[in-house]
Short mmCIF file of the N, C-alpha and C atoms (twelve columns), coordinates in Angstrom:
data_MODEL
# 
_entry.id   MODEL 
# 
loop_
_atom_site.group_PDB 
_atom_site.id 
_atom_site.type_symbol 
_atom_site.label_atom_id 
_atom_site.label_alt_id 
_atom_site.label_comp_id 
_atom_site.label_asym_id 
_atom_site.label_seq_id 
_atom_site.Cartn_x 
_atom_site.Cartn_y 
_atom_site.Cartn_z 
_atom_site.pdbx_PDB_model_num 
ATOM 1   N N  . UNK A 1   0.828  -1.185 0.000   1 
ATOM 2   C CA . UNK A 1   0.000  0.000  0.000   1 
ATOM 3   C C  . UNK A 1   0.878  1.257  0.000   1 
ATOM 4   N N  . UNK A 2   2.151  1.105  0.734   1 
ATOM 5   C CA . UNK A 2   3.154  2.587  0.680   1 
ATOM 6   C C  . UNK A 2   3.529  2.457  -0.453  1 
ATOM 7   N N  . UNK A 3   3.968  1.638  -0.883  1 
ATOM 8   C CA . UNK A 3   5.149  1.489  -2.121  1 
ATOM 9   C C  . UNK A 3   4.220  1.989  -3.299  1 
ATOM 10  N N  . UNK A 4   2.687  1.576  -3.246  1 
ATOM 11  C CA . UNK A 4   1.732  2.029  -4.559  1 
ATOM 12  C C  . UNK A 4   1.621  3.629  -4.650  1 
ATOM 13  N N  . UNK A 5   1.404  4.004  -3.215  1 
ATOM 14  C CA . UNK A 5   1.424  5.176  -3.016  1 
ATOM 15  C C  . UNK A 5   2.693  6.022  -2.988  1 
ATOM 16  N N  . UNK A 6   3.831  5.823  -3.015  1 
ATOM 17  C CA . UNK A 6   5.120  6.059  -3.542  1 
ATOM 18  C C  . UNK A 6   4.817  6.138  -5.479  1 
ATOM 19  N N  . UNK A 7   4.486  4.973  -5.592  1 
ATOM 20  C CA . UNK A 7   4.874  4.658  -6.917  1 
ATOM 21  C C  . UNK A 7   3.622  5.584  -7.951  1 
ATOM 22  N N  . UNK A 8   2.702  5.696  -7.359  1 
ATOM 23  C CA . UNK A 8   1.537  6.926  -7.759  1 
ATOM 24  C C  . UNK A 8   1.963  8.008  -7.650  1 
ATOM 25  N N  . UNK A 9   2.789  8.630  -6.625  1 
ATOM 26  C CA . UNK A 9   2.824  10.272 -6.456  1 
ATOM 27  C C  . UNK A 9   4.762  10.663 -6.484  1 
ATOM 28  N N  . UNK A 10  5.601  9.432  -7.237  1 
ATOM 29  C CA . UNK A 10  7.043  9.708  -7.566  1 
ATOM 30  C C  . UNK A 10  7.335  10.837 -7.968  1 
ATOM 31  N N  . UNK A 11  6.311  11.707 -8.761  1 
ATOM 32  C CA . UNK A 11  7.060  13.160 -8.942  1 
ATOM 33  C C  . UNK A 11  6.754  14.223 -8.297  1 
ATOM 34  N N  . UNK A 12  5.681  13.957 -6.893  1 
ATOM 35  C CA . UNK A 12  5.814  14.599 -5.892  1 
ATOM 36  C C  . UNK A 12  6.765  14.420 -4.608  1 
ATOM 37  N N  . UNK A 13  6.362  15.433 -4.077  1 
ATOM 38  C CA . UNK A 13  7.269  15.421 -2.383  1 
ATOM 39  C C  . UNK A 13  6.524  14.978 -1.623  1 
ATOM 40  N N  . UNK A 14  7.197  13.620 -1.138  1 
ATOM 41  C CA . UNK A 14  6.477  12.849 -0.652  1 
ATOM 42  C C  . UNK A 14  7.076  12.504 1.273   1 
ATOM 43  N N  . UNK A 15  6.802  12.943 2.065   1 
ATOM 44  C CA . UNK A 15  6.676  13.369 3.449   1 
ATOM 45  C C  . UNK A 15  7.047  11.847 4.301   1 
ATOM 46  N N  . UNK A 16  7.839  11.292 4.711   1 
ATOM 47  C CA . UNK A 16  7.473  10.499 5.861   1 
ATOM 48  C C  . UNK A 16  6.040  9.726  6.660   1 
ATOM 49  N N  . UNK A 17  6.014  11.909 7.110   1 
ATOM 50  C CA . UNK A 17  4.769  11.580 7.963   1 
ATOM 51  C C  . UNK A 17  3.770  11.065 7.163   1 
ATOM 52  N N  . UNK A 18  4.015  11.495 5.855   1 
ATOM 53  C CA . UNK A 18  2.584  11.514 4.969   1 
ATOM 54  C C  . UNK A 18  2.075  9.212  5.081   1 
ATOM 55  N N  . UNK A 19  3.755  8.593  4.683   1 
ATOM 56  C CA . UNK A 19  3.663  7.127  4.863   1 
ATOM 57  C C  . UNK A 19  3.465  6.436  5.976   1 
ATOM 58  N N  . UNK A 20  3.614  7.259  7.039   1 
ATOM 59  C CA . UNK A 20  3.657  6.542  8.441   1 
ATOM 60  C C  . UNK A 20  1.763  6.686  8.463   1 
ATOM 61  N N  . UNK A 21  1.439  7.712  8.230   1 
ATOM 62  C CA . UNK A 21  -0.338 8.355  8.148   1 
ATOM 63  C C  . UNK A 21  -0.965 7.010  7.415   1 
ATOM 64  N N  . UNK A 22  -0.351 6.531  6.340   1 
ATOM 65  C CA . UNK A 22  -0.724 5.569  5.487   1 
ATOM 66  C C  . UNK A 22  -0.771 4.590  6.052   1 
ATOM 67  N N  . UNK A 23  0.594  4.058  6.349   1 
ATOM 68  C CA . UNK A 23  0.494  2.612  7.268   1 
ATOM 69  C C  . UNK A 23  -0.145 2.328  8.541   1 
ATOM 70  N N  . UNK A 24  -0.533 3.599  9.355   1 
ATOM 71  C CA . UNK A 24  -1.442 3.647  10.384  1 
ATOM 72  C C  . UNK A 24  -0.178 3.274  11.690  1 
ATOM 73  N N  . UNK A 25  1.095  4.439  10.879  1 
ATOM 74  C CA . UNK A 25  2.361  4.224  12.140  1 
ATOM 75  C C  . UNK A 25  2.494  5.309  12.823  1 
ATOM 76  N N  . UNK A 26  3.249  5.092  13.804  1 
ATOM 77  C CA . UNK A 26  4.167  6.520  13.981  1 
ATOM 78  C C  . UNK A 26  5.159  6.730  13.054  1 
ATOM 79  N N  . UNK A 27  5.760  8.079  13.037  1 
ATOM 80  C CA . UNK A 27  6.855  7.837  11.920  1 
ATOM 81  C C  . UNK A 27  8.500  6.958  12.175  1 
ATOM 82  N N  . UNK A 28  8.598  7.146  13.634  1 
ATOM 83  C CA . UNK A 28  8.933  6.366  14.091  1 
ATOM 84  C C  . UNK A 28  9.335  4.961  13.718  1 
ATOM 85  N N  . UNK A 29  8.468  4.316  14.195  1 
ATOM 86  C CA . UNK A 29  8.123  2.722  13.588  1 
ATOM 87  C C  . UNK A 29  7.719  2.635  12.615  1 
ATOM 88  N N  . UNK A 30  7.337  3.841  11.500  1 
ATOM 89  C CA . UNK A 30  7.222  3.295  10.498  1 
ATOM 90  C C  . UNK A 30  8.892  3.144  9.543   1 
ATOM 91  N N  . UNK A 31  9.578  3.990  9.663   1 
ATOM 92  C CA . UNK A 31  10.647 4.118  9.281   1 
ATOM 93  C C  . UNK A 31  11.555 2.839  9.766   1 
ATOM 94  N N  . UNK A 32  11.359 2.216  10.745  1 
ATOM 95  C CA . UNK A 32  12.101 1.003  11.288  1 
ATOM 96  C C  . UNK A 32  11.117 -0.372 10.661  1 
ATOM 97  N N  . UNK A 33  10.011 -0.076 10.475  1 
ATOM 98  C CA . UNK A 33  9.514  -1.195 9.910   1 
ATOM 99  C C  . UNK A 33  9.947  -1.141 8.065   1 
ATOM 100 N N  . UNK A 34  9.391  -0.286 7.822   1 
ATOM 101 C CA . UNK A 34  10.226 -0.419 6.091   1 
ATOM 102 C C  . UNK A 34  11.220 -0.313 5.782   1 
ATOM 103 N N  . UNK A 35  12.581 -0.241 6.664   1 
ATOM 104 C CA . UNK A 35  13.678 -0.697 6.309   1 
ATOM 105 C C  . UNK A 35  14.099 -1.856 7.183   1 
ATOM 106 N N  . UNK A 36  13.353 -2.595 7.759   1 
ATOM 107 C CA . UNK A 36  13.300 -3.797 8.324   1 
ATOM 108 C C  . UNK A 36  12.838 -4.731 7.067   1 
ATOM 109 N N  . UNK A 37  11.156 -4.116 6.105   1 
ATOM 110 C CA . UNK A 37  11.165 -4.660 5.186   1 
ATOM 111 C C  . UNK A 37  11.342 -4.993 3.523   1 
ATOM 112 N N  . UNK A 38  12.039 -3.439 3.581   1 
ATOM 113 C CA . UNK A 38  12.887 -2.864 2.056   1 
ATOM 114 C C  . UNK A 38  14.162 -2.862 2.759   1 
ATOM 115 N N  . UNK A 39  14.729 -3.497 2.933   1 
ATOM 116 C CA . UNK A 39  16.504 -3.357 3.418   1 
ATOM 117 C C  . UNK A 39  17.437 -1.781 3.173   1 
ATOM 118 N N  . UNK A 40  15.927 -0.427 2.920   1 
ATOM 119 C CA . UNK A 40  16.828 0.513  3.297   1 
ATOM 120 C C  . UNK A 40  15.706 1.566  3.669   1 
ATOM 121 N N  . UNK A 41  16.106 2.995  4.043   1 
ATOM 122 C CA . UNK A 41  15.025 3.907  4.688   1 
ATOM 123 C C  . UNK A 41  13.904 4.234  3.429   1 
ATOM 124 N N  . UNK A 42  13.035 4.901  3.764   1 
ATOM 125 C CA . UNK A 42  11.922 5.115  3.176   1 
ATOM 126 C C  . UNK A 42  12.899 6.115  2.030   1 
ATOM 127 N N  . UNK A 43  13.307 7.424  2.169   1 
ATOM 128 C CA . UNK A 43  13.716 8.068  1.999   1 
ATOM 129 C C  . UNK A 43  14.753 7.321  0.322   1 
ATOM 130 N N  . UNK A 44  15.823 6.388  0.670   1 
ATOM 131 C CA . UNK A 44  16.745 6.135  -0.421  1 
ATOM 132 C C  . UNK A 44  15.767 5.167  -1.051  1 
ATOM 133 N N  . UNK A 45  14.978 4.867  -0.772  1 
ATOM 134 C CA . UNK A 45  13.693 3.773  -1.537  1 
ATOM 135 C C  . UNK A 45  13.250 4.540  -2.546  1 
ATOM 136 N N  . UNK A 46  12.521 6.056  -2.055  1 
ATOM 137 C CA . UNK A 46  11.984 7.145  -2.680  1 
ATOM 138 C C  . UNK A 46  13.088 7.433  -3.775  1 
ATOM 139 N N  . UNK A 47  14.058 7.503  -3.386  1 
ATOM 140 C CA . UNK A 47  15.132 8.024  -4.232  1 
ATOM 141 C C  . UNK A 47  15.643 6.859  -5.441  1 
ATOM 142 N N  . UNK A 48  15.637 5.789  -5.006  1 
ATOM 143 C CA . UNK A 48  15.711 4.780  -5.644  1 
ATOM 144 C C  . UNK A 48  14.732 4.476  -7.214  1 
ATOM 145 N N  . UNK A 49  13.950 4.666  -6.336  1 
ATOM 146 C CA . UNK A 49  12.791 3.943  -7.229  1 
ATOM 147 C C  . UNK A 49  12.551 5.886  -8.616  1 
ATOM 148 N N  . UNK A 50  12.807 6.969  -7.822  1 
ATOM 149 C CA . UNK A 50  12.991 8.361  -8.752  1 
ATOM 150 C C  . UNK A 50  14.284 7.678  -10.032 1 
ATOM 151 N N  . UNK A 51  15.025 7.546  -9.303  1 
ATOM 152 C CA . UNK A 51  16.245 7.336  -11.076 1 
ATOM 153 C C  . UNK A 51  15.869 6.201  -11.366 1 
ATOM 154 N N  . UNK A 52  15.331 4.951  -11.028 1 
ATOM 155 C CA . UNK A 52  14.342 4.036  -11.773 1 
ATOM 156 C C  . UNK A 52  13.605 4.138  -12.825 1 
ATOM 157 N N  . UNK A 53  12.267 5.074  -12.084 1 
ATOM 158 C CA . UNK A 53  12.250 6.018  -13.648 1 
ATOM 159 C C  . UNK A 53  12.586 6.367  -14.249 1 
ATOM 160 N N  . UNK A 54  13.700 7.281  -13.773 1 
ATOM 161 C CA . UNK A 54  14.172 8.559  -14.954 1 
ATOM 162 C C  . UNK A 54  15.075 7.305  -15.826 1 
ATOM 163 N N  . UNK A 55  15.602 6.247  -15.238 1 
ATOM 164 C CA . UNK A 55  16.467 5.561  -16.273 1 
ATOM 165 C C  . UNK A 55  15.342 5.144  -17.569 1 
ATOM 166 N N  . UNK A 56  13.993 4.556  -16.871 1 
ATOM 167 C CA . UNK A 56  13.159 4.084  -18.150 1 
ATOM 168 C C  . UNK A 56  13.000 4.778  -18.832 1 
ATOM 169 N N  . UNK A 57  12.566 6.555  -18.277 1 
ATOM 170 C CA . UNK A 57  12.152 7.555  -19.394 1 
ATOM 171 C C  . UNK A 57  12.830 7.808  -20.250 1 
ATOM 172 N N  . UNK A 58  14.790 7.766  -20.013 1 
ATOM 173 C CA . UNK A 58  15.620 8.188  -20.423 1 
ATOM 174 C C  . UNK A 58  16.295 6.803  -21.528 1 
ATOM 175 N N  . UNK A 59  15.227 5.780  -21.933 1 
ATOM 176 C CA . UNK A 59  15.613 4.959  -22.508 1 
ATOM 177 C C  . UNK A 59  14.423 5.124  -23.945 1 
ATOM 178 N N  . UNK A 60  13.650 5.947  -23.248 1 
ATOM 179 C CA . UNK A 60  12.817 6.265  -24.668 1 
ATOM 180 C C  . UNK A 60  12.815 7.832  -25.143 1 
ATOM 181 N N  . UNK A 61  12.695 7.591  -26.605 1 
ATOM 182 C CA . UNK A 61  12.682 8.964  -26.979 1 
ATOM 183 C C  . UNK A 61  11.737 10.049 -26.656 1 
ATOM 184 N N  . UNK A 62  11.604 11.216 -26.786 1 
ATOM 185 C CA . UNK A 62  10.831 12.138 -26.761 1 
ATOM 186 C C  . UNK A 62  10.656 12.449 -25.164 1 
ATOM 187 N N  . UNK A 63  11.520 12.651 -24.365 1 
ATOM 188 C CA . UNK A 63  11.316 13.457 -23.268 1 
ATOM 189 C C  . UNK A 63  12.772 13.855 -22.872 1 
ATOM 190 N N  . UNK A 64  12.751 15.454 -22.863 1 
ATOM 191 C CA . UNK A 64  13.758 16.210 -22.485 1 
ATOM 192 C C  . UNK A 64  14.330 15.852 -21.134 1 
ATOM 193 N N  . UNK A 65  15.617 16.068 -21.094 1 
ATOM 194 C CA . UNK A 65  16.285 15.619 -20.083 1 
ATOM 195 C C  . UNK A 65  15.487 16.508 -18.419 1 
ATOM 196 N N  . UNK A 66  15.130 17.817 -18.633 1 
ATOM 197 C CA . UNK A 66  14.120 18.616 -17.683 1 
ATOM 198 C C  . UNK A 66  12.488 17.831 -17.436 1 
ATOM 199 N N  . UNK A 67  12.231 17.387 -18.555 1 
ATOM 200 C CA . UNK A 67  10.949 16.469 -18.956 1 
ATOM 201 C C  . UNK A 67  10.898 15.293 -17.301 1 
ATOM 202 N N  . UNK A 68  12.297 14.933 -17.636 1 
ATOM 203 C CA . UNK A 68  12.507 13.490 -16.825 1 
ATOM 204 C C  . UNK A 68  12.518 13.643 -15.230 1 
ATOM 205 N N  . UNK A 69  13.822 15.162 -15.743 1 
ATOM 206 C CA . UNK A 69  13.629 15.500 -14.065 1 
ATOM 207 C C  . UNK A 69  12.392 16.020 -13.217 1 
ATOM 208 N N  . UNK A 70  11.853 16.736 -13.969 1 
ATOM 209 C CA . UNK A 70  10.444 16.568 -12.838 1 
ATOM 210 C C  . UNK A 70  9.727  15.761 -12.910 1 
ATOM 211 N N  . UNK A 71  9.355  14.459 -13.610 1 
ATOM 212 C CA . UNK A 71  8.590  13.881 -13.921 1 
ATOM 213 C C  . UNK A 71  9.044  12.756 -12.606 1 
ATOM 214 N N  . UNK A 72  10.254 12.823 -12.335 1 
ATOM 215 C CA . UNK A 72  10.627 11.932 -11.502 1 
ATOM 216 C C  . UNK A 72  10.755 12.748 -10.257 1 
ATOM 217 N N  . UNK A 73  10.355 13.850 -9.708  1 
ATOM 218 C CA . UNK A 73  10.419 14.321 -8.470  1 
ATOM 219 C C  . UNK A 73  11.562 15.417 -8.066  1 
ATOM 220 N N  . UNK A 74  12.361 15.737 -9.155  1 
ATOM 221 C CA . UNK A 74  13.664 16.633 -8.762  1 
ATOM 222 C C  . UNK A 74  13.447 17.659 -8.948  1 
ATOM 223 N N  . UNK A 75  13.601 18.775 -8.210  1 
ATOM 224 C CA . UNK A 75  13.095 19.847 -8.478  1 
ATOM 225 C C  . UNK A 75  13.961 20.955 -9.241  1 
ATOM 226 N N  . UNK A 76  14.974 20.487 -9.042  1 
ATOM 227 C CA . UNK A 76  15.998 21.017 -10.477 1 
ATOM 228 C C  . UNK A 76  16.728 19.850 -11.397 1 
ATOM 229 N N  . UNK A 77  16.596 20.331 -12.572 1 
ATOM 230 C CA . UNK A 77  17.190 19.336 -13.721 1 
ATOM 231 C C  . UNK A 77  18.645 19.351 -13.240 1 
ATOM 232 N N  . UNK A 78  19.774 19.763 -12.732 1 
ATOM 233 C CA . UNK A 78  21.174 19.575 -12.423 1 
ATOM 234 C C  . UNK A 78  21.309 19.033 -10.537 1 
ATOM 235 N N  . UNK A 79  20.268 18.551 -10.054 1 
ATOM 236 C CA . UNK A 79  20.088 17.898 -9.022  1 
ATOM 237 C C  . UNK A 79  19.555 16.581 -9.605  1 
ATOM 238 N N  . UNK A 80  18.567 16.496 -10.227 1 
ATOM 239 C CA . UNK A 80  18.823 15.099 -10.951 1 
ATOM 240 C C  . UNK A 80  19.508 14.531 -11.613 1 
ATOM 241 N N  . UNK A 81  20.364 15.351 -12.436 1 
ATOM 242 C CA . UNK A 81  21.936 14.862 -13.331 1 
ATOM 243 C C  . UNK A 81  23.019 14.278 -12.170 1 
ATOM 244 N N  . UNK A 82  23.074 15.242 -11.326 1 
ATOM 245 C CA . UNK A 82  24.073 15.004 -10.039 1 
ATOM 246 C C  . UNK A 82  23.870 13.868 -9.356  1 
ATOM 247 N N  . UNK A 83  22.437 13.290 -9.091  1 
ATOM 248 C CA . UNK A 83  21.874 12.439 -8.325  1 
ATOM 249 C C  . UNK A 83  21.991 11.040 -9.884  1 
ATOM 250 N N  . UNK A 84  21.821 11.547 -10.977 1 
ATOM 251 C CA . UNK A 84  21.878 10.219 -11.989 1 
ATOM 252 C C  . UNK A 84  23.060 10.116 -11.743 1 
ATOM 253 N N  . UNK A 85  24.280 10.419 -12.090 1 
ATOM 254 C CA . UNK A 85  25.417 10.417 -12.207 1 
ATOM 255 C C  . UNK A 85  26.632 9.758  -11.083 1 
ATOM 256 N N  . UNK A 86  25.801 10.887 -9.714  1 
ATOM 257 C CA . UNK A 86  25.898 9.591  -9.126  1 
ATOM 258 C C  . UNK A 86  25.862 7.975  -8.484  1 
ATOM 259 N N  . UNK A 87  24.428 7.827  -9.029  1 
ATOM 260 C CA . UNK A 87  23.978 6.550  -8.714  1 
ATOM 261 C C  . UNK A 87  24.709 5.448  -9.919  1 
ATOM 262 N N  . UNK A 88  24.450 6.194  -10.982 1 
ATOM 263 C CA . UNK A 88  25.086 4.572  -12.137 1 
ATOM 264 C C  . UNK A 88  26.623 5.185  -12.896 1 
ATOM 265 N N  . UNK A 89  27.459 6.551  -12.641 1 
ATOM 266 C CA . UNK A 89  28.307 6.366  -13.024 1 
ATOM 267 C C  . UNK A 89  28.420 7.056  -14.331 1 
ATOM 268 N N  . UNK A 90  27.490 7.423  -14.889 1 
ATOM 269 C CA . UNK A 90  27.228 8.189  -16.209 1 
ATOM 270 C C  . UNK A 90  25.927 9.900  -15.975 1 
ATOM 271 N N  . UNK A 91  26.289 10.313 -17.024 1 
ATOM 272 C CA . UNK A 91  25.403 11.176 -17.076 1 
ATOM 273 C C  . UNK A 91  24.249 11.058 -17.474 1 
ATOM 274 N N  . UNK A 92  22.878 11.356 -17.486 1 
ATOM 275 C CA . UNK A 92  21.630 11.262 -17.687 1 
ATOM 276 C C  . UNK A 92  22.065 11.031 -19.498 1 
ATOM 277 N N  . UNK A 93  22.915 11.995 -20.238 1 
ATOM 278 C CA . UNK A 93  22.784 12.225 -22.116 1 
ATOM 279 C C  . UNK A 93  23.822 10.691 -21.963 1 
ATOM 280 N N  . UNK A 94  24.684 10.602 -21.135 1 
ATOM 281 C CA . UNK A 94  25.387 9.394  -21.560 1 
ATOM 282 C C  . UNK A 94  24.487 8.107  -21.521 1 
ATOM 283 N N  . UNK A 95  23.862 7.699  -20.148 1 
ATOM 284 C CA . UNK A 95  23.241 6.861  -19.878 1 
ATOM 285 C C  . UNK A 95  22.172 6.862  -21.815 1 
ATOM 286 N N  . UNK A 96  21.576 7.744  -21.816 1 
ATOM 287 C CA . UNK A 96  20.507 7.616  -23.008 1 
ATOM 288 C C  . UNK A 96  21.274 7.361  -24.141 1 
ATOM 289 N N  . UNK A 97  22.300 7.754  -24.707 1 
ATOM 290 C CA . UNK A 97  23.176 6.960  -25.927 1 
ATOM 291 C C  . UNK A 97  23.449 6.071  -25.731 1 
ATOM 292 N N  . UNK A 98  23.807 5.621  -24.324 1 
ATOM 293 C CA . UNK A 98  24.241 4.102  -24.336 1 
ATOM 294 C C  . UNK A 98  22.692 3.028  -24.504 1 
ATOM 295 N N  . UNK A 99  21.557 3.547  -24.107 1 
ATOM 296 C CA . UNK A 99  20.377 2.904  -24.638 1 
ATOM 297 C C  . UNK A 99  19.471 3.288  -25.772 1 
ATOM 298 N N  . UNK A 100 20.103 3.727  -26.685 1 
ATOM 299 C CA . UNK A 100 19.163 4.367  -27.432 1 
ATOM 300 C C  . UNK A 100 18.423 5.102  -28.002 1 
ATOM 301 N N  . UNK A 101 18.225 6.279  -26.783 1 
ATOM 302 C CA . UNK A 101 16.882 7.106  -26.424 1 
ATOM 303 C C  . UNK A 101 17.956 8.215  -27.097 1 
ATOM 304 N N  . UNK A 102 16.993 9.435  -27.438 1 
ATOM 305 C CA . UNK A 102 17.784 10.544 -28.208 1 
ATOM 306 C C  . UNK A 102 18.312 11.228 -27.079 1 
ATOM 307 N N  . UNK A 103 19.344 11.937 -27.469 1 
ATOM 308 C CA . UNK A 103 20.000 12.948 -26.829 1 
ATOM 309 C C  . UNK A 103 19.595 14.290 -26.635 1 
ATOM 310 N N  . UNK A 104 18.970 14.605 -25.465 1 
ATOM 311 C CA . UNK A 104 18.686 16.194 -25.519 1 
ATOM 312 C C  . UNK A 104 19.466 16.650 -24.174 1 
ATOM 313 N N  . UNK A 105 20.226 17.792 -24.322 1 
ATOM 314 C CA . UNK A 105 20.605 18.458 -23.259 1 
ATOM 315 C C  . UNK A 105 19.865 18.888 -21.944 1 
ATOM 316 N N  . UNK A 106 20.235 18.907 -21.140 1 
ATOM 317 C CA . UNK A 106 19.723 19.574 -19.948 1 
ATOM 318 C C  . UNK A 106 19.567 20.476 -19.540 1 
# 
């Protein structure tokens, strides 16, 4: 039920309290229970599952590299490059040549 609701509102800002409200936790225990049962905090899950997307979007054509970043929750396009870049090692235009997807600047 969090994770749907994560996975419904990824390009919003999405609150803790707002998941603990959901699961019927404190935030507290809720934060110790979902990384008890996602092996990490709510928070790098959120973050996780954001360049998840942006990798799929960024494997098909027709969405600007700004397109991706808000679409996935970043509220600046060079906070999501920074955050792609660091997670897999490439840049958002590299990552997309290496799959395919056209190249548009950021």
């Amino acid at each position: 039920m969090v994770t749907d609701y994560i996975e419904h509102r990824i390009q919003e800002s999405i609150t803790l309290h707002e998941l603990a409200a959901i699961a019927g936790l404190s935030i507290r225990h809720f934060a110790r229970s979902f990384q008890a049962s996602k092996g990490k905090t709510p928070a790098r899950y959120i973050h996780d599952r954001r360049l998840g997307r942006a990798r799929e979007m960024l494997a098909m054509p027709g969405f600007s590299m700004t397109d991706v970043a808000y679409a996935c929750g970043f509220s600046h396009a060079q906070h999501f490059s920074n955050s792609f870049q660091r997670s897999t090692g490439m840049t958002p235009t590299e990552f997309r040549q290496a799959n395919g997807g056209r190249c548009d600047a950021v």
